[in-house]
Short mmCIF file of C-alpha atoms in Angstrom, two decimals:
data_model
loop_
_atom_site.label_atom_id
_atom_site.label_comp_id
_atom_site.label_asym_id
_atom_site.label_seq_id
_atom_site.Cartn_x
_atom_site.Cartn_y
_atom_site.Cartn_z
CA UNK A 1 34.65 4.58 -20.63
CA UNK A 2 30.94 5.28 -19.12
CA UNK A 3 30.71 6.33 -15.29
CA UNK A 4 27.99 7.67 -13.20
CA UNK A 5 28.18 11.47 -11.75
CA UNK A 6 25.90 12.58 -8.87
CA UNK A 7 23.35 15.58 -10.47
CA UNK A 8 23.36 18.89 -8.15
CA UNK A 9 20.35 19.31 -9.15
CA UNK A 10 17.50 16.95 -10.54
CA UNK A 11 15.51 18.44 -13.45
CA UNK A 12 11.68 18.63 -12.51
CA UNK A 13 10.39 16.85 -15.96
CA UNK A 14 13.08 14.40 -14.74
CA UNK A 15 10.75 13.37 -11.76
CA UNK A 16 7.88 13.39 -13.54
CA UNK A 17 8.70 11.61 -16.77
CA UNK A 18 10.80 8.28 -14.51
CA UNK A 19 7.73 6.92 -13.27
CA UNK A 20 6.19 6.61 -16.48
CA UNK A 21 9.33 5.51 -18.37
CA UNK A 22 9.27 2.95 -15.58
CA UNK A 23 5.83 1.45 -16.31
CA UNK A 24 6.27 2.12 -19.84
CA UNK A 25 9.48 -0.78 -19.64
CA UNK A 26 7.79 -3.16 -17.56
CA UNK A 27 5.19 -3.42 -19.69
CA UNK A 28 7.37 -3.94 -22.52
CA UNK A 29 9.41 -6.35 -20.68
CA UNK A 30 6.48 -8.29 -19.75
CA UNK A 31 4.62 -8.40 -23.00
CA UNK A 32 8.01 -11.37 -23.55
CA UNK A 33 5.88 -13.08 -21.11
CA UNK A 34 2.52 -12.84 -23.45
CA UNK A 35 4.67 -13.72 -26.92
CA UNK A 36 5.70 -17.22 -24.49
CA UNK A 37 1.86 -17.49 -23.47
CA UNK A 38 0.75 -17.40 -27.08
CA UNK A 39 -0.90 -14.69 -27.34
CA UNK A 40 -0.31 -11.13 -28.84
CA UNK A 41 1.00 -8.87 -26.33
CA UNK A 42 -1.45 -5.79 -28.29
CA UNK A 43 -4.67 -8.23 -27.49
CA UNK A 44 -3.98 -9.23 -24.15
CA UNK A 45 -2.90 -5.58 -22.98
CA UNK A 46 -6.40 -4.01 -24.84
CA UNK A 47 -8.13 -6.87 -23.06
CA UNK A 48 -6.44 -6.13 -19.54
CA UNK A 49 -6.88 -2.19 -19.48
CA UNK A 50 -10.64 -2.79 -21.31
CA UNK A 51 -11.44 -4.96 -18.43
CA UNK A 52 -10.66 -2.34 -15.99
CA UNK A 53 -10.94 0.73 -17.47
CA UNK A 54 -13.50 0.08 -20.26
CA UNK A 55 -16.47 1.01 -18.59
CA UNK A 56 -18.19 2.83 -15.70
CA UNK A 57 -18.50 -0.68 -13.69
CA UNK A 58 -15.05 -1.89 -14.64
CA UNK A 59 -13.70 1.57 -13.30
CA UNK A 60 -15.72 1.37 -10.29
CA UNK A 61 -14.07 -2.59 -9.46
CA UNK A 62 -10.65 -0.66 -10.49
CA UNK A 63 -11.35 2.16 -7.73
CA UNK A 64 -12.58 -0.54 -5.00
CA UNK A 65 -9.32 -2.76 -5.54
CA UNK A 66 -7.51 0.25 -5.29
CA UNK A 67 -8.67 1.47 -2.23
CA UNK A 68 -7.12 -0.94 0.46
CA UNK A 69 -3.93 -0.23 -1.85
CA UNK A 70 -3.76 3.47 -1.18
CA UNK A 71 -4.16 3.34 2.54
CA UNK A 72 -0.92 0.50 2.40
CA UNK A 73 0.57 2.55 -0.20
CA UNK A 74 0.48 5.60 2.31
CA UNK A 75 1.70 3.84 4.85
CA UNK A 76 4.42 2.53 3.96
CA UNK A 77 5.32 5.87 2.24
CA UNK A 78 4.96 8.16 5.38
CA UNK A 79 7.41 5.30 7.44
CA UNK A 80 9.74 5.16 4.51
CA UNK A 81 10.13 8.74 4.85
CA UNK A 82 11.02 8.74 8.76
CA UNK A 83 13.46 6.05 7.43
CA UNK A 84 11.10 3.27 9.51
CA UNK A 85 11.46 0.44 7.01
CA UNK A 86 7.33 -0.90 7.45
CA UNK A 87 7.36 -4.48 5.47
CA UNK A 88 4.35 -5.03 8.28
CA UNK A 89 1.44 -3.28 5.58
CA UNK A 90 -0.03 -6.42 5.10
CA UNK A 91 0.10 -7.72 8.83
CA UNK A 92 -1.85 -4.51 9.81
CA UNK A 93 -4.32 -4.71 7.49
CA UNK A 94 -5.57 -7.87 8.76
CA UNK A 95 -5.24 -6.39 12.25
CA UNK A 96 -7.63 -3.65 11.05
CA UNK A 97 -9.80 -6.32 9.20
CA UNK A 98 -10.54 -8.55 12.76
CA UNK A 99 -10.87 -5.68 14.93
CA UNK A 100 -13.30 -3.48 12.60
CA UNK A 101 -15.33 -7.43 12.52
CA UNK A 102 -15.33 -7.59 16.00
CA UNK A 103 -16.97 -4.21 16.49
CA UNK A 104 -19.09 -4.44 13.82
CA UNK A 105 -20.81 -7.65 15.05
CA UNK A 106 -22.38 -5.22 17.75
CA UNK A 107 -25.45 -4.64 17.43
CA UNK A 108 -25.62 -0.36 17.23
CA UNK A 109 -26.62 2.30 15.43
CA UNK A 110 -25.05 2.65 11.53
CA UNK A 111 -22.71 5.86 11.79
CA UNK A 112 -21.59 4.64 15.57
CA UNK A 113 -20.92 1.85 14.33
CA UNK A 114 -18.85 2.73 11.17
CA UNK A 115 -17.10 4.83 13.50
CA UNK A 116 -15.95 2.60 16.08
CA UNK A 117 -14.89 0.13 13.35
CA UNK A 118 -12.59 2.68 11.58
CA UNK A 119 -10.77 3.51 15.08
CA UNK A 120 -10.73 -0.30 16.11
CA UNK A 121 -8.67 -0.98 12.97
CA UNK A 122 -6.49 2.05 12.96
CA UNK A 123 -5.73 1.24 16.87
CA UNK A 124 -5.36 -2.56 15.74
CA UNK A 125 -2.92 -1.78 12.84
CA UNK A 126 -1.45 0.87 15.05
CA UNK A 127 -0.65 -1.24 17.89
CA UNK A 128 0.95 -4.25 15.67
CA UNK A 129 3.23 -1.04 14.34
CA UNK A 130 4.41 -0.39 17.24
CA UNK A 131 6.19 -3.68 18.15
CA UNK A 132 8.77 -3.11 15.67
CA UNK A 133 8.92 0.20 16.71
CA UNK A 134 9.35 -0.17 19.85
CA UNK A 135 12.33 -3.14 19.20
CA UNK A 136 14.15 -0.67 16.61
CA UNK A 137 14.53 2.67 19.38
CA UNK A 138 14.92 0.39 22.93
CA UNK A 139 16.88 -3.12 21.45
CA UNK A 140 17.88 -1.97 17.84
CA UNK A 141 16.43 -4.90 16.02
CA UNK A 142 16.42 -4.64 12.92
CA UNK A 143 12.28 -3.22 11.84
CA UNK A 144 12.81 -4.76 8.18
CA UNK A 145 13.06 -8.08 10.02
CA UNK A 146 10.59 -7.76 12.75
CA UNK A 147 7.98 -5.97 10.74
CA UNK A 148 8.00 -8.70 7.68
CA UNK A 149 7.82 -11.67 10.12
CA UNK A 150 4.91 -10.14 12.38
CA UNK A 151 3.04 -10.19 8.85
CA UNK A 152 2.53 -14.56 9.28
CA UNK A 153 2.27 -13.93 13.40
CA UNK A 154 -0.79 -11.49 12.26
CA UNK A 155 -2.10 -14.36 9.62
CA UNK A 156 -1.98 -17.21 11.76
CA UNK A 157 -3.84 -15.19 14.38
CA UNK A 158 -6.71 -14.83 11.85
CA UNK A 159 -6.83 -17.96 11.02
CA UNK A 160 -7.36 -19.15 15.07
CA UNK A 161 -9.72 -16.88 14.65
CA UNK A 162 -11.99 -18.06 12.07
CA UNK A 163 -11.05 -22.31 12.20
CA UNK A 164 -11.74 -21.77 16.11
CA UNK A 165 -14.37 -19.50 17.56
CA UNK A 166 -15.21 -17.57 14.83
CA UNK A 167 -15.77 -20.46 12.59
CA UNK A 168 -19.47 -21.05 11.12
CA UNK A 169 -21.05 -24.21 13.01
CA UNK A 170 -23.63 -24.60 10.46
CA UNK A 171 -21.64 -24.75 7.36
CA UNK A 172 -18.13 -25.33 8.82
CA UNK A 173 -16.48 -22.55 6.25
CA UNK A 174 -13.03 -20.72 7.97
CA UNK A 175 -14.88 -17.66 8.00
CA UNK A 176 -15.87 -15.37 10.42
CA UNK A 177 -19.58 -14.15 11.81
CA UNK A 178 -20.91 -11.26 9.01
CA UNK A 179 -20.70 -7.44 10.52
CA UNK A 180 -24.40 -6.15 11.00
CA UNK A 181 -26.35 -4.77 8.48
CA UNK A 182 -25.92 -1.06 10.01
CA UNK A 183 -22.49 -1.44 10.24
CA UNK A 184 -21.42 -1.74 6.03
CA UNK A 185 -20.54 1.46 4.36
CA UNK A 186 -22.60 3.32 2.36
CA UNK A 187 -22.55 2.55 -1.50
CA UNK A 188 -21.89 5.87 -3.53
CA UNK A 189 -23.50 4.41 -7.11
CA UNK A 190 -26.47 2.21 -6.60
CA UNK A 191 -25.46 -1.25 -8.49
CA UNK A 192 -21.85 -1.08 -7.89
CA UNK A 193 -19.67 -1.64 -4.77
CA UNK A 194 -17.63 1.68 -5.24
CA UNK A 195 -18.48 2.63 -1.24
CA UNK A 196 -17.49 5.43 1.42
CA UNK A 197 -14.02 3.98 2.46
CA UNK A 198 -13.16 4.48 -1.35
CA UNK A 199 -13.86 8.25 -0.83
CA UNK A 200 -11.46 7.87 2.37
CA UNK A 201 -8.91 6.83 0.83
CA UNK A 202 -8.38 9.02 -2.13
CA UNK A 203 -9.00 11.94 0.69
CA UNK A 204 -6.21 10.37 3.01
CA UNK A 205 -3.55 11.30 0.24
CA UNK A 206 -3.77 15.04 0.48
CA UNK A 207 -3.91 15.31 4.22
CA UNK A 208 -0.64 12.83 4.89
CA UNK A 209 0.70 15.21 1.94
CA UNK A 210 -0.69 17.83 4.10
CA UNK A 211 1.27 16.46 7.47
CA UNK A 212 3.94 15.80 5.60
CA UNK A 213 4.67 19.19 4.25
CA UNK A 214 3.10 21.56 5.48
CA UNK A 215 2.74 20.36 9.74
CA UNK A 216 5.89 20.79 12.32
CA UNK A 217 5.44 16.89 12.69
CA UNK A 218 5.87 16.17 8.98
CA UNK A 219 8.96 18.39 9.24
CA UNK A 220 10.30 16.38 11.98
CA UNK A 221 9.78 13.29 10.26
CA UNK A 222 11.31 14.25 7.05
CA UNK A 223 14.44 15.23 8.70
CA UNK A 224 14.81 12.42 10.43
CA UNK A 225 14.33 10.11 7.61
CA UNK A 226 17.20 12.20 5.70
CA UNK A 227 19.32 13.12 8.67
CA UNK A 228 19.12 11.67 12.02
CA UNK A 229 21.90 13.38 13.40
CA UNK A 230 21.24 16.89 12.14
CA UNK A 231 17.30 16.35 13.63
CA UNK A 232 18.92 15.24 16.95
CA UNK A 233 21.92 18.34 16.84
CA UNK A 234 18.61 20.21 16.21
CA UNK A 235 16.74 19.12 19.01
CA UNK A 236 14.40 16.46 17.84
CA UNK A 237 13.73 13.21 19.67
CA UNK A 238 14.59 11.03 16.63
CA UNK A 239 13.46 7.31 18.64
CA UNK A 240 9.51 9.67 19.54
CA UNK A 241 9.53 10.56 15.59
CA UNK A 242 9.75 6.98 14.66
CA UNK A 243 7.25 5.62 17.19
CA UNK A 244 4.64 8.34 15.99
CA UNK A 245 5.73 7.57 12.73
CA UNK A 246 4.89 3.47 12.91
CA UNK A 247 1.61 4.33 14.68
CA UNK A 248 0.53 6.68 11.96
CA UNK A 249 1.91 4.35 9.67
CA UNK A 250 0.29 0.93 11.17
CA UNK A 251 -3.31 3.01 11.72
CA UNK A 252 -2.83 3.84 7.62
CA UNK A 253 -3.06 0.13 7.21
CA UNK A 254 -5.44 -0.75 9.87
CA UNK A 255 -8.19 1.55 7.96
CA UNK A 256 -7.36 -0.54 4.80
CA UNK A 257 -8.61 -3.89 6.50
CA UNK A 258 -11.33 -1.62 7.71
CA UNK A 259 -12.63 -0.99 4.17
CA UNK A 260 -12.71 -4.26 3.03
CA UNK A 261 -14.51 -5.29 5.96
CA UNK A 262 -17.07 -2.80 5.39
CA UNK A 263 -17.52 -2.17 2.10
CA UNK A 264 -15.96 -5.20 0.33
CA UNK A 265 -16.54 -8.77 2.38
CA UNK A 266 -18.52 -8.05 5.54
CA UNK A 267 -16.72 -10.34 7.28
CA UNK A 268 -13.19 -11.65 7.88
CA UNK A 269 -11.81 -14.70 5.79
CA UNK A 270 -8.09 -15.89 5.25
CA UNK A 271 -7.64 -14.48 1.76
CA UNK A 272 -9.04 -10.81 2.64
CA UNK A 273 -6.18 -9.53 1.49
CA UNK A 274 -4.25 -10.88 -2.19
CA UNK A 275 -1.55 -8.81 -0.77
CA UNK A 276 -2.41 -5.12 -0.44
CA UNK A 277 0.01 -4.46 2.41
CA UNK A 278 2.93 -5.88 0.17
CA UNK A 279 1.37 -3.87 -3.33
CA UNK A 280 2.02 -0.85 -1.01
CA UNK A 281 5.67 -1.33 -1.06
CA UNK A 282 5.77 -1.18 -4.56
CA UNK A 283 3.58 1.56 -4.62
CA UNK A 284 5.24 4.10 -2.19
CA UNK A 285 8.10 3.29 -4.29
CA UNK A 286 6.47 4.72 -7.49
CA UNK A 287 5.01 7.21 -6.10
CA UNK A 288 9.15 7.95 -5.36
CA UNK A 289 7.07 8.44 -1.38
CA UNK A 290 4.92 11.49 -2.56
CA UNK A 291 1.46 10.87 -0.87
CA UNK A 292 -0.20 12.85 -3.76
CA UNK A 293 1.23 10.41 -6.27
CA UNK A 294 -0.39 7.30 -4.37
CA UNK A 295 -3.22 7.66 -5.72
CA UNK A 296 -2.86 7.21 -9.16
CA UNK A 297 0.18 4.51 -8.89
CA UNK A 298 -2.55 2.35 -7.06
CA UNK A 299 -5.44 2.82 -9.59
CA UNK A 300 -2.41 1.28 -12.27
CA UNK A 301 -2.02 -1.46 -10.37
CA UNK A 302 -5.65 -2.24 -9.37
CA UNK A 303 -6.27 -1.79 -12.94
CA UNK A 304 -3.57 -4.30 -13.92
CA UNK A 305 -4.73 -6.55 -11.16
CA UNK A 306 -8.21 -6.20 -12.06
CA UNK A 307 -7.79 -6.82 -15.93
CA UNK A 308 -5.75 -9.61 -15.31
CA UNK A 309 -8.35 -12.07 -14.81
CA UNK A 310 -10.30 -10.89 -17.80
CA UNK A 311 -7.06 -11.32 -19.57
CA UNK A 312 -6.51 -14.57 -18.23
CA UNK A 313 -9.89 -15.80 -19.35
CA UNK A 314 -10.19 -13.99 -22.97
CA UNK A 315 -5.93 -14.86 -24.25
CA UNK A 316 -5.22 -17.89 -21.64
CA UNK A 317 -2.43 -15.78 -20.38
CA UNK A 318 -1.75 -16.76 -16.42
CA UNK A 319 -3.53 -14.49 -14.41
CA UNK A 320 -0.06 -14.41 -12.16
CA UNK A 321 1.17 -11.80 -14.76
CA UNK A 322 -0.08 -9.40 -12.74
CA UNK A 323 2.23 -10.62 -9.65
CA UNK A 324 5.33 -9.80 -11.91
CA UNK A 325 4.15 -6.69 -13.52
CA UNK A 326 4.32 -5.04 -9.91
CA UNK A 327 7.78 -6.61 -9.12
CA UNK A 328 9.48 -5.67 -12.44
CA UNK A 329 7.85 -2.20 -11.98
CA UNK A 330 9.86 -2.37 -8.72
CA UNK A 331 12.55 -3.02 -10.21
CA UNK A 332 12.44 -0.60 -13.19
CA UNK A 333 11.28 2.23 -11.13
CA UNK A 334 15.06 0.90 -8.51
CA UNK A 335 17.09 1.85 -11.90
CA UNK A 336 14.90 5.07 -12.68
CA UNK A 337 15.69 6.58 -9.58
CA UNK A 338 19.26 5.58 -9.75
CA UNK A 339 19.04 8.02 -13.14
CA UNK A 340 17.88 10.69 -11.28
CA UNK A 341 20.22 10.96 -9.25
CA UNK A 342 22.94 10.40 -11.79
CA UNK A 343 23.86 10.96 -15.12
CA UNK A 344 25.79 9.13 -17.53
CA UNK A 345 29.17 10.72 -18.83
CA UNK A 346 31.93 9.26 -21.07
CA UNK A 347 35.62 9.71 -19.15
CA UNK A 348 39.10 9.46 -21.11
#
């Protein structure tokens, strides 16, 4: 007979090997998926990762799709970690996106400009944070619940936005008024769109690493993510750590929406966002909530959501494969985890 015992100790290769065993099986799982699509699973995956990674301009799309990814992957990671369940990722984003729009529609000067947008969306994504936040420490509502359903309150707000004022009168598209020219962020390689907020992001994960481990804050919001009653025996105000928490958390987000406002779309239109805030779940989880290993879980997954469409195009494979390569990864990285924490031994 098989049973689980709890490890004392979890073997460092351990944590290191699980993520990639966990991509690893998805990938074989899905490649069932491919066989049913007709097409062989070696093609469509050369095709995929070619498409994304093939080239310097395919790597460049990879790193720009990842970007809004990284800043919702680090978000949700430094909540999870104050045990402040943030489904609301995607909901700040777009609270980012129409406040870093509204500023940059101001006529100003460049790096003003860029400025003001990037704290207009943090505060934006901040604020909409907060709400659940705020219900959690003064009404204990449930923040998994409040947090996932201010996501549509957030969407349908956008969309007043740009079917009502903000919508073009000369060619009646739901989209709203372009940022000014000044306000875009720079582009790092002439002839691609790999811009500044790209550079951001990959530079937020080592300072929320940084907080994390290495700032009194970060210590306070690690132990009360894995103990709230030792941090309040020990003199920490557990309901302040979880508001500063969401805000951090929320402004994470906001900056996403900021990116792809400047550096992506230039302006605000209802499918901004094919789901970053949600991708960051699944990324945090991954990343098993290390900031440092944000990064490269989110270049995977903008790779696999970038190749995708070549894929689709080249094999005739749906392009949705992407959609359940990041859930089964979810779910394959839920079993790793449970491994190490447990092993497997055989009982009389």
């Amino acid at each position: 007979m098989l049973r689980l015992e709890a490890r004392q100790r979890t073997p460092a290769w351990l944590n290191l090997t699980m993520p990639l065993v966990a991509i690893a099986v998805t990938l074989v799982l899905c490649s069932g998926l491919i066989v049913l699509a007709g097409a062989g699973v070696a093609d469509a995956y050369g095709v995929m990762f070619k498409a994304s990674l093939g080239d310097s301009y395919a790597i460049t799309e990879t790193l720009v799709r990842a970007a809004p990814m990284i800043f919702t992957g680090l978000a949700v990671t430094l909540a999870f970690r104050a045990k402040f369940w943030n489904i609301g990722a995607e909901g700040q984003l777009l609270a980012g996106a129409m406040a870093s729009c509204f500023v940059g529609a101001i006529p100003m000067p460049g790096p003003l400009a860029m400025l003001l947008m990037a704290i207009a969306g943090a505060a934006a994504g901040a604020a909409v944070a907060l709400i659940p936040a705020l219900l959690r420490v003064r009404l204990k509502v449930d923040d998994v619940v409040s947090s996932l359903l201010l996501n549509s309150i957030v969407f349908y707000i956008l969309m007043a936005l740009i079917e009502g004022p903000w919508k073009d009168p000369f060619s009646g598209y739901p989209i709203s008024p372009p940022i000014e020219d000044s306000a875009g962020l720079p582009v790092l390689i002439e002839g691609t769109r790999l811009h500044l907020g790209v550079l951001v992001a990959v530079l937020a994960a080592p300072l929320v690493w940084l907080l994390m481990s290495r700032t009194v804050l970060g210590f306070r919001i690690r132990v009360t993510g894995e103990n709230p009653e030792a941090a309040r025996y020990g003199g920490i105000d557990v309901q302040r750590v979880i508001v500063i928490a969401a805000l951090l958390s929320g402004a994470l987000a906001g900056l996403a929406g900021v990116g792809e406002v400047g550096g992506v779309h230039f302006q605000v239109m209802s499918d901004i966002s094919p789901g970053y805030g949600y991708s960051g779940i699944v990324i945090a989880m991954l990343a098993r909530l290390n900031p440092l290993g944000v990064v490269p879980v989110a270049i995977f997954l903008a790779a696999v959501m970038t190749g995708a469409e070549a894929m689709s195009r080249a094999t005739g494979v749906p392009a949705f494969l992407s959609d359940v390569i990041q859930g089964t990864a979810l779910l394959a990285m839920l079993v790793a985890l449970l491994f190490t924490a447990y092993r497997i031994r055989r009982s009389a």
